Amino acid sequence: VGNALNCTSCHLNAGTVADGSPFVGVSAFFPGYAPRAGKVITLEERINGCLRRSMNGKPLAPQSADMQAMVAYFDWMKNNTRPQDKVAGRGVGKVDPTLKPDLANGKAVYAKQCAVCHGDNGQGLTRADGEWIYPPLWGEQSFNIGAGMARTY
């Protein structure tokens, strides 16, 4: 990909965490309508959207081994989910729009819960060989403006 992110940067614990953008059941909902695209898309198109937007990468050919491996994982995570089912914890949860940002509290929470992995300034953490352990939270190696994680609404 084109930045320091990977799938688990958004899809927590290999896509298994409720409200952590899980993969559980997701392939049951494809093909499906995508509001951003304004049309029905395939699972492969959705995956490529993540690769292009969130990770500044290049799309994979739908029949490539890497794409087919991802689709197989999603199908395995589907289990018995049907298109009409509601999957508890799907997505990232709801944010209360009446909450007002509190800079001082945010700074304290970040220092206590985030900085140990993402660094004092959100720069991320790398191994001695330069491989990313925890991705940066903003900048060239993080989410771009087209990524869902870049939007707070």
PDB file of C-alpha atoms in Angstrom:
ATOM      1  CA  VAL A   1       0.000   0.000   0.000  1.00  0.00           C
ATOM      2  CA  GLY A   2       1.017   3.626  -0.188  1.00  0.00           C
ATOM      3  CA  ASN A   3       1.211   4.456   3.518  1.00  0.00           C
ATOM      4  CA  ALA A   4       1.912   2.868   6.925  1.00  0.00           C
ATOM      5  CA  LEU A   5      -1.584   1.460   7.403  1.00  0.00           C
ATOM      6  CA  ASN A   6      -2.927  -2.048   6.971  1.00  0.00           C
ATOM      7  CA  CYS A   7      -6.383  -3.588   7.308  1.00  0.00           C
ATOM      8  CA  THR A   8      -6.155  -3.844  11.106  1.00  0.00           C
ATOM      9  CA  SER A   9      -5.555  -0.097  11.387  1.00  0.00           C
ATOM     10  CA  CYS A  10      -9.350   0.239  11.019  1.00  0.00           C
ATOM     11  CA  HIS A  11     -10.675  -3.312  11.369  1.00  0.00           C
ATOM     12  CA  LEU A  12      -9.623  -4.158  14.911  1.00  0.00           C
ATOM     13  CA  ASN A  13      -8.220  -7.567  15.817  1.00  0.00           C
ATOM     14  CA  ALA A  14      -8.458  -8.925  12.253  1.00  0.00           C
ATOM     15  CA  GLY A  15     -12.004  -7.577  11.901  1.00  0.00           C
ATOM     16  CA  THR A  16     -13.437  -9.448  14.888  1.00  0.00           C
ATOM     17  CA  VAL A  17     -14.256  -6.595  17.314  1.00  0.00           C
ATOM     18  CA  ALA A  18     -17.834  -5.304  17.596  1.00  0.00           C
ATOM     19  CA  ASP A  19     -17.998  -1.577  16.788  1.00  0.00           C
ATOM     20  CA  GLY A  20     -14.394  -1.863  15.542  1.00  0.00           C
ATOM     21  CA  SER A  21     -15.422  -2.041  11.873  1.00  0.00           C
ATOM     22  CA  PRO A  22     -15.725  -5.847  11.975  1.00  0.00           C
ATOM     23  CA  PHE A  23     -15.707  -8.187   9.001  1.00  0.00           C
ATOM     24  CA  VAL A  24     -18.221 -10.472  10.741  1.00  0.00           C
ATOM     25  CA  GLY A  25     -21.037 -11.165   8.282  1.00  0.00           C
ATOM     26  CA  VAL A  26     -19.958  -8.426   5.889  1.00  0.00           C
ATOM     27  CA  SER A  27     -19.741 -10.516   2.715  1.00  0.00           C
ATOM     28  CA  ALA A  28     -23.434 -11.365   3.061  1.00  0.00           C
ATOM     29  CA  PHE A  29     -24.220  -7.734   2.184  1.00  0.00           C
ATOM     30  CA  PHE A  30     -22.430  -7.745  -1.195  1.00  0.00           C
ATOM     31  CA  PRO A  31     -23.115  -6.965  -3.887  1.00  0.00           C
ATOM     32  CA  GLY A  32     -24.694  -3.963  -2.227  1.00  0.00           C
ATOM     33  CA  TYR A  33     -25.510  -0.318  -2.742  1.00  0.00           C
ATOM     34  CA  ALA A  34     -22.665   2.060  -1.887  1.00  0.00           C
ATOM     35  CA  PRO A  35     -23.827   5.645  -1.287  1.00  0.00           C
ATOM     36  CA  ARG A  36     -20.363   7.090  -1.994  1.00  0.00           C
ATOM     37  CA  ALA A  37     -20.221   5.337  -5.385  1.00  0.00           C
ATOM     38  CA  GLY A  38     -23.923   5.889  -6.051  1.00  0.00           C
ATOM     39  CA  LYS A  39     -24.285   2.355  -7.353  1.00  0.00           C
ATOM     40  CA  VAL A  40     -24.293  -1.322  -6.434  1.00  0.00           C
ATOM     41  CA  ILE A  41     -20.746  -2.599  -5.917  1.00  0.00           C
ATOM     42  CA  THR A  42     -19.089  -5.944  -5.334  1.00  0.00           C
ATOM     43  CA  LEU A  43     -17.071  -6.917  -2.282  1.00  0.00           C
ATOM     44  CA  GLU A  44     -13.948  -6.728  -4.431  1.00  0.00           C
ATOM     45  CA  GLU A  45     -14.791  -3.122  -5.359  1.00  0.00           C
ATOM     46  CA  ARG A  46     -15.300  -2.286  -1.670  1.00  0.00           C
ATOM     47  CA  ILE A  47     -11.941  -3.812  -0.744  1.00  0.00           C
ATOM     48  CA  ASN A  48     -10.247  -1.885  -3.555  1.00  0.00           C
ATOM     49  CA  GLY A  49     -11.920   1.290  -2.279  1.00  0.00           C
ATOM     50  CA  CYS A  50     -10.170   0.762   1.050  1.00  0.00           C
ATOM     51  CA  LEU A  51      -6.852   0.055  -0.644  1.00  0.00           C
ATOM     52  CA  ARG A  52      -7.101   3.220  -2.762  1.00  0.00           C
ATOM     53  CA  ARG A  53      -8.654   5.662  -0.313  1.00  0.00           C
ATOM     54  CA  SER A  54      -7.637   4.639   3.168  1.00  0.00           C
ATOM     55  CA  MET A  55      -4.219   3.266   2.327  1.00  0.00           C
ATOM     56  CA  ASN A  56      -3.165   5.282  -0.755  1.00  0.00           C
ATOM     57  CA  GLY A  57      -2.541   1.974  -2.519  1.00  0.00           C
ATOM     58  CA  LYS A  58      -3.310   0.465  -5.885  1.00  0.00           C
ATOM     59  CA  PRO A  59      -6.363  -1.688  -6.569  1.00  0.00           C
ATOM     60  CA  LEU A  60      -5.972  -5.440  -6.885  1.00  0.00           C
ATOM     61  CA  ALA A  61      -7.278  -7.385  -9.860  1.00  0.00           C
ATOM     62  CA  PRO A  62     -10.526  -9.110  -8.782  1.00  0.00           C
ATOM     63  CA  GLN A  63      -9.136 -12.540  -9.700  1.00  0.00           C
ATOM     64  CA  SER A  64      -5.701 -12.019  -8.103  1.00  0.00           C
ATOM     65  CA  ALA A  65      -4.593 -14.436  -5.384  1.00  0.00           C
ATOM     66  CA  ASP A  66      -4.438 -11.633  -2.791  1.00  0.00           C
ATOM     67  CA  MET A  67      -7.966 -10.434  -3.555  1.00  0.00           C
ATOM     68  CA  GLN A  68      -9.344 -13.958  -3.564  1.00  0.00           C
ATOM     69  CA  ALA A  69      -7.675 -14.622  -0.189  1.00  0.00           C
ATOM     70  CA  MET A  70      -9.370 -11.544   1.299  1.00  0.00           C
ATOM     71  CA  VAL A  71     -12.751 -12.506  -0.141  1.00  0.00           C
ATOM     72  CA  ALA A  72     -12.311 -16.052   1.225  1.00  0.00           C
ATOM     73  CA  TYR A  73     -11.564 -14.614   4.695  1.00  0.00           C
ATOM     74  CA  PHE A  74     -14.676 -12.431   4.539  1.00  0.00           C
ATOM     75  CA  ASP A  75     -16.760 -15.391   3.411  1.00  0.00           C
ATOM     76  CA  TRP A  76     -15.415 -17.437   6.324  1.00  0.00           C
ATOM     77  CA  MET A  77     -16.260 -14.536   8.702  1.00  0.00           C
ATOM     78  CA  LYS A  78     -19.786 -14.478   7.239  1.00  0.00           C
ATOM     79  CA  ASN A  79     -20.619 -17.837   8.826  1.00  0.00           C
ATOM     80  CA  ASN A  80     -24.438 -18.139   8.506  1.00  0.00           C
ATOM     81  CA  THR A  81     -25.200 -14.423   8.060  1.00  0.00           C
ATOM     82  CA  ARG A  82     -27.866 -13.682   5.440  1.00  0.00           C
ATOM     83  CA  PRO A  83     -28.381 -10.365   3.595  1.00  0.00           C
ATOM     84  CA  GLN A  84     -31.523  -9.581   5.616  1.00  0.00           C
ATOM     85  CA  ASP A  85     -29.815 -10.151   8.999  1.00  0.00           C
ATOM     86  CA  LYS A  86     -28.813  -7.409  11.409  1.00  0.00           C
ATOM     87  CA  VAL A  87     -25.260  -7.931  12.665  1.00  0.00           C
ATOM     88  CA  ALA A  88     -24.711  -6.617  16.191  1.00  0.00           C
ATOM     89  CA  GLY A  89     -21.687  -4.322  16.373  1.00  0.00           C
ATOM     90  CA  ARG A  90     -21.452  -3.763  12.625  1.00  0.00           C
ATOM     91  CA  GLY A  91     -19.587  -0.552  11.781  1.00  0.00           C
ATOM     92  CA  VAL A  92     -17.870   1.672  14.285  1.00  0.00           C
ATOM     93  CA  GLY A  93     -20.686   2.567  16.636  1.00  0.00           C
ATOM     94  CA  LYS A  94     -22.510   5.826  16.934  1.00  0.00           C
ATOM     95  CA  VAL A  95     -20.961   9.091  18.012  1.00  0.00           C
ATOM     96  CA  ASP A  96     -23.209  11.390  19.999  1.00  0.00           C
ATOM     97  CA  PRO A  97     -23.361  14.559  17.842  1.00  0.00           C
ATOM     98  CA  THR A  98     -24.236  16.693  20.870  1.00  0.00           C
ATOM     99  CA  LEU A  99     -20.843  16.040  22.467  1.00  0.00           C
ATOM    100  CA  LYS A 100     -18.597  19.081  22.409  1.00  0.00           C
ATOM    101  CA  PRO A 101     -14.851  18.629  21.946  1.00  0.00           C
ATOM    102  CA  ASP A 102     -12.833  19.200  25.105  1.00  0.00           C
ATOM    103  CA  LEU A 103      -9.199  19.825  24.164  1.00  0.00           C
ATOM    104  CA  ALA A 104      -7.832  19.430  27.695  1.00  0.00           C
ATOM    105  CA  ASN A 105      -9.667  16.150  28.273  1.00  0.00           C
ATOM    106  CA  GLY A 106      -8.678  14.855  24.837  1.00  0.00           C
ATOM    107  CA  LYS A 107      -5.035  15.655  25.550  1.00  0.00           C
ATOM    108  CA  ALA A 108      -5.210  13.799  28.876  1.00  0.00           C
ATOM    109  CA  VAL A 109      -6.951  10.766  27.348  1.00  0.00           C
ATOM    110  CA  TYR A 110      -4.425  10.664  24.479  1.00  0.00           C
ATOM    111  CA  ALA A 111      -1.466  10.855  26.879  1.00  0.00           C
ATOM    112  CA  LYS A 112      -2.899   8.083  29.053  1.00  0.00           C
ATOM    113  CA  GLN A 113      -4.278   5.680  26.429  1.00  0.00           C
ATOM    114  CA  CYS A 114      -2.780   6.410  23.012  1.00  0.00           C
ATOM    115  CA  ALA A 115       0.715   7.929  23.191  1.00  0.00           C
ATOM    116  CA  VAL A 116       2.415   4.738  24.373  1.00  0.00           C
ATOM    117  CA  CYS A 117       1.730   3.192  20.942  1.00  0.00           C
ATOM    118  CA  HIS A 118       1.208   6.115  18.579  1.00  0.00           C
ATOM    119  CA  GLY A 119       3.828   8.484  20.060  1.00  0.00           C
ATOM    120  CA  ASP A 120       3.591  11.826  21.821  1.00  0.00           C
ATOM    121  CA  ASN A 121       2.653  13.569  18.570  1.00  0.00           C
ATOM    122  CA  GLY A 122       0.751  10.780  16.792  1.00  0.00           C
ATOM    123  CA  GLN A 123       3.779   9.950  14.654  1.00  0.00           C
ATOM    124  CA  GLY A 124       3.468   6.173  15.116  1.00  0.00           C
ATOM    125  CA  LEU A 125       6.064   3.672  16.223  1.00  0.00           C
ATOM    126  CA  THR A 126       8.521   1.703  14.092  1.00  0.00           C
ATOM    127  CA  ARG A 127      10.959  -1.116  14.755  1.00  0.00           C
ATOM    128  CA  ALA A 128      14.685  -0.500  14.335  1.00  0.00           C
ATOM    129  CA  ASP A 129      14.409  -1.774  10.728  1.00  0.00           C
ATOM    130  CA  GLY A 130      11.755   0.864   9.946  1.00  0.00           C
ATOM    131  CA  GLU A 131       8.771  -1.534   9.863  1.00  0.00           C
ATOM    132  CA  TRP A 132       5.661  -0.010  11.388  1.00  0.00           C
ATOM    133  CA  ILE A 133       4.402  -1.437  14.675  1.00  0.00           C
ATOM    134  CA  TYR A 134       1.716   1.205  15.268  1.00  0.00           C
ATOM    135  CA  PRO A 135       0.738   3.559  12.441  1.00  0.00           C
ATOM    136  CA  PRO A 136       0.785   7.333  12.612  1.00  0.00           C
ATOM    137  CA  LEU A 137      -2.547   8.994  13.255  1.00  0.00           C
ATOM    138  CA  TRP A 138      -2.164  11.777  10.683  1.00  0.00           C
ATOM    139  CA  GLY A 139       0.161  12.932   7.944  1.00  0.00           C
ATOM    140  CA  GLU A 140       1.508  11.355   4.761  1.00  0.00           C
ATOM    141  CA  GLN A 141       1.734   7.843   6.230  1.00  0.00           C
ATOM    142  CA  SER A 142      -1.768   7.839   7.718  1.00  0.00           C
ATOM    143  CA  PHE A 143      -5.367   8.125   6.567  1.00  0.00           C
ATOM    144  CA  ASN A 144      -5.954  10.418   3.620  1.00  0.00           C
ATOM    145  CA  ILE A 145      -8.922  12.780   3.347  1.00  0.00           C
ATOM    146  CA  GLY A 146     -10.890  10.176   1.362  1.00  0.00           C
ATOM    147  CA  ALA A 147     -10.759   7.635   4.193  1.00  0.00           C
ATOM    148  CA  GLY A 148     -13.786   7.096   6.399  1.00  0.00           C
ATOM    149  CA  MET A 149     -11.516   7.289   9.446  1.00  0.00           C
ATOM    150  CA  ALA A 150     -10.560  10.851   8.430  1.00  0.00           C
ATOM    151  CA  ARG A 151     -14.149  12.029   8.889  1.00  0.00           C
ATOM    152  CA  THR A 152     -15.498  12.540  12.382  1.00  0.00           C
ATOM    153  CA  TYR A 153     -19.167  13.061  11.612  1.00  0.00           C
TER     154      TYR A 153
END
